[in-house]
Amino acid sequence: MLLLGIDLGTSSIKVSVIDAQTNRRIVSTQYPDSEAAIISEQQGWAEQDPNLWWEYTKLAIKKLNSTGLYNPKHITAIGIAYQMHGLVIVDRDQHPLRNAIIWCDSRAVALGDQAISDLSSTGFLASHLNSPGNFTASKLAWVKHNEPELYARIHKFMLPGDYLSMCLTGEINSNISSISEGILWDFKNNRISETLLDYYGIDQGLVPDILPVFSNYGLIKPEVADELNLSRDAFVSYKAGDQPNNALSLNVFDPGEVAATAGTSGVIYAVTDQLVYDQESRVNTFAHVNHNSSQTSLGVLLCINGTGIQNSWMKKITALGNDYVQINQLASNIAIGSDGITVLPFGNGAERMLKNRMVHAHIENIDFVRHDEAHLWRAAQEGIAFSFRYGLDILRQNGIEPKVIRAGHANLFLSPVFQQSFAGVTQVEVELYDNDGSVGAALGAGIGAEIFASRKEAFAGLEKHAIIEPSHITLYDELYEKWKDSLNRKLLN
């Protein structure tokens, strides 16, 4: 009995097959090998073609099948993780009407800001736990305002994972966790947000059907099963945004448990059973994967758009043929503090934790005589770690005080420089695990299909890779205060 996990990321589609009896990963792969493009026709815009997501997903599964390490016909259930907050709109024939407006797109900021200003007297924050911001509902409102002829043709809107599920099954549906990340769930009344739909003038008929997170979202279409050599009895049994799914993959379910990721974007995700919201909406609160009408389980999410993408950009511009392993090694030869270079990694759209400001990325204090590319690489990773500290301090203001943060041993957490900088400046112990989003999605599929008797059984194979203890705390504190001074100057401009 096998489980397939699909992780729809910004840069690629990752897929994994898990043996449900041993909880062990059989094989993983991704497609494409290079980073998928982000289309940006105007400053602050970010789009991707959902048709390519589906093509890449099929090619990734075929690539996985070609290893010969398992029988695809034995895959029983499929789980999907996906980049959050995106907007996909389709017509009645289930064809996308335009490119997906993805998570880091900032075009709807003004609409969201106006909405929270107008709705603040209604207690919107207390019931929805977030402002509309530039999330999915606001992106749909932008389409309504700016592309009315296209808007009139919409049959349903979806989150990216709902779209992939539709391609697999032909069914259009979603869940509370996903809908809440679009700021379309009213937690106070436990229903779709009539308040925001009415404010934006969006027909509730455009909302996909709402099912539990762990559910039967539909059998694989026969023609898809045949093309991918899957059983026609396989079905999609789990869907979640990448950050709730990352928490699931690290067995983070209970109040007080905290997960982190540092991929294209960076996130700290803390689970709580309280209706937590930030008065300035710098962090967000969404329904966690185990939230239901009888159990309050919420994820308080701090997101930084410019983390791994900053590191990737620096590599592309300066690496001179070095890969990430070589870059990390050379960066580790530079002393803490990068000999005075400061990097602000905010070049990937408006930052929620900075009140939706477009600060842009900055590299400061370069000395042409003393500094080389290794200084820049270390400074970039330190700047990213400092941005995590900035966000964690906001979470602390909202009552989140993590003692341990769990993360997958992947992306930036593969770098000893980043590991040391993150733990040192946040002053929190970090536990690293050998897991990723596609494995988490596969385990979620096993839970949704009731293959596992309990959550404990599902995560019996979770292995701790390392523990990173905070060190050089005083030095990192001093460096962080200098970094924050630089950021504050930019915020005053």
JSON list of C-alpha atoms in Angstrom, two decimals, residues 1-4 18-23 74-79 214 233-235 237 441-455 457-458:
[
{"chain": "A", "resi": 1, "resn": "MET", "atom": "CA", "xyz": [0.00, 0.00, 0.00]},
{"chain": "A", "resi": 2, "resn": "LEU", "atom": "CA", "xyz": [1.63, 3.23, -1.21]},
{"chain": "A", "resi": 3, "resn": "LEU", "atom": "CA", "xyz": [0.95, 6.96, -0.77]},
{"chain": "A", "resi": 4, "resn": "LEU", "atom": "CA", "xyz": [1.78, 9.73, -3.24]},
{"chain": "A", "resi": 18, "resn": "ILE", "atom": "CA", "xyz": [5.77, 6.54, 0.82]},
{"chain": "A", "resi": 19, "resn": "ASP", "atom": "CA", "xyz": [5.33, 2.95, 1.92]},
{"chain": "A", "resi": 20, "resn": "ALA", "atom": "CA", "xyz": [2.30, 3.17, 4.24]},
{"chain": "A", "resi": 21, "resn": "GLN", "atom": "CA", "xyz": [3.35, 0.08, 6.17]},
{"chain": "A", "resi": 22, "resn": "THR", "atom": "CA", "xyz": [6.84, 1.29, 7.08]},
{"chain": "A", "resi": 23, "resn": "ASN", "atom": "CA", "xyz": [6.26, 5.09, 6.79]},
{"chain": "A", "resi": 74, "resn": "HIS", "atom": "CA", "xyz": [-0.27, 0.21, -5.60]},
{"chain": "A", "resi": 75, "resn": "ILE", "atom": "CA", "xyz": [-0.71, 3.93, -4.86]},
{"chain": "A", "resi": 76, "resn": "THR", "atom": "CA", "xyz": [-3.92, 4.14, -2.84]},
{"chain": "A", "resi": 77, "resn": "ALA", "atom": "CA", "xyz": [-4.22, 7.80, -1.85]},
{"chain": "A", "resi": 78, "resn": "ILE", "atom": "CA", "xyz": [-2.78, 11.13, -2.95]},
{"chain": "A", "resi": 79, "resn": "GLY", "atom": "CA", "xyz": [-2.05, 14.24, -0.88]},
{"chain": "A", "resi": 214, "resn": "PHE", "atom": "CA", "xyz": [-8.77, 14.97, 5.54]},
{"chain": "A", "resi": 233, "resn": "ASP", "atom": "CA", "xyz": [-9.33, 3.45, -7.46]},
{"chain": "A", "resi": 234, "resn": "ALA", "atom": "CA", "xyz": [-6.73, 5.96, -6.24]},
{"chain": "A", "resi": 235, "resn": "PHE", "atom": "CA", "xyz": [-8.19, 9.14, -4.79]},
{"chain": "A", "resi": 237, "resn": "SER", "atom": "CA", "xyz": [-7.57, 12.43, 0.38]},
{"chain": "A", "resi": 441, "resn": "ALA", "atom": "CA", "xyz": [1.51, 15.50, 1.77]},
{"chain": "A", "resi": 442, "resn": "ALA", "atom": "CA", "xyz": [1.84, 11.72, 1.38]},
{"chain": "A", "resi": 443, "resn": "LEU", "atom": "CA", "xyz": [1.47, 11.21, 5.14]},
{"chain": "A", "resi": 444, "resn": "GLY", "atom": "CA", "xyz": [-1.52, 13.54, 5.11]},
{"chain": "A", "resi": 445, "resn": "ALA", "atom": "CA", "xyz": [-3.02, 11.38, 2.38]},
{"chain": "A", "resi": 446, "resn": "GLY", "atom": "CA", "xyz": [-2.60, 8.34, 4.62]},
{"chain": "A", "resi": 447, "resn": "ILE", "atom": "CA", "xyz": [-4.41, 10.12, 7.45]},
{"chain": "A", "resi": 448, "resn": "GLY", "atom": "CA", "xyz": [-7.18, 11.27, 5.11]},
{"chain": "A", "resi": 449, "resn": "ALA", "atom": "CA", "xyz": [-7.66, 7.79, 3.68]},
{"chain": "A", "resi": 450, "resn": "GLU", "atom": "CA", "xyz": [-7.70, 6.35, 7.23]},
{"chain": "A", "resi": 451, "resn": "ILE", "atom": "CA", "xyz": [-4.80, 4.07, 6.38]},
{"chain": "A", "resi": 452, "resn": "PHE", "atom": "CA", "xyz": [-3.07, 5.09, 9.61]},
{"chain": "A", "resi": 453, "resn": "ALA", "atom": "CA", "xyz": [-4.83, 4.16, 12.83]},
{"chain": "A", "resi": 454, "resn": "SER", "atom": "CA", "xyz": [-3.54, 7.28, 14.57]},
{"chain": "A", "resi": 455, "resn": "ARG", "atom": "CA", "xyz": [-1.39, 10.36, 14.12]},
{"chain": "A", "resi": 457, "resn": "GLU", "atom": "CA", "xyz": [1.36, 5.80, 13.67]},
{"chain": "A", "resi": 458, "resn": "ALA", "atom": "CA", "xyz": [1.60, 8.24, 10.75]}
]
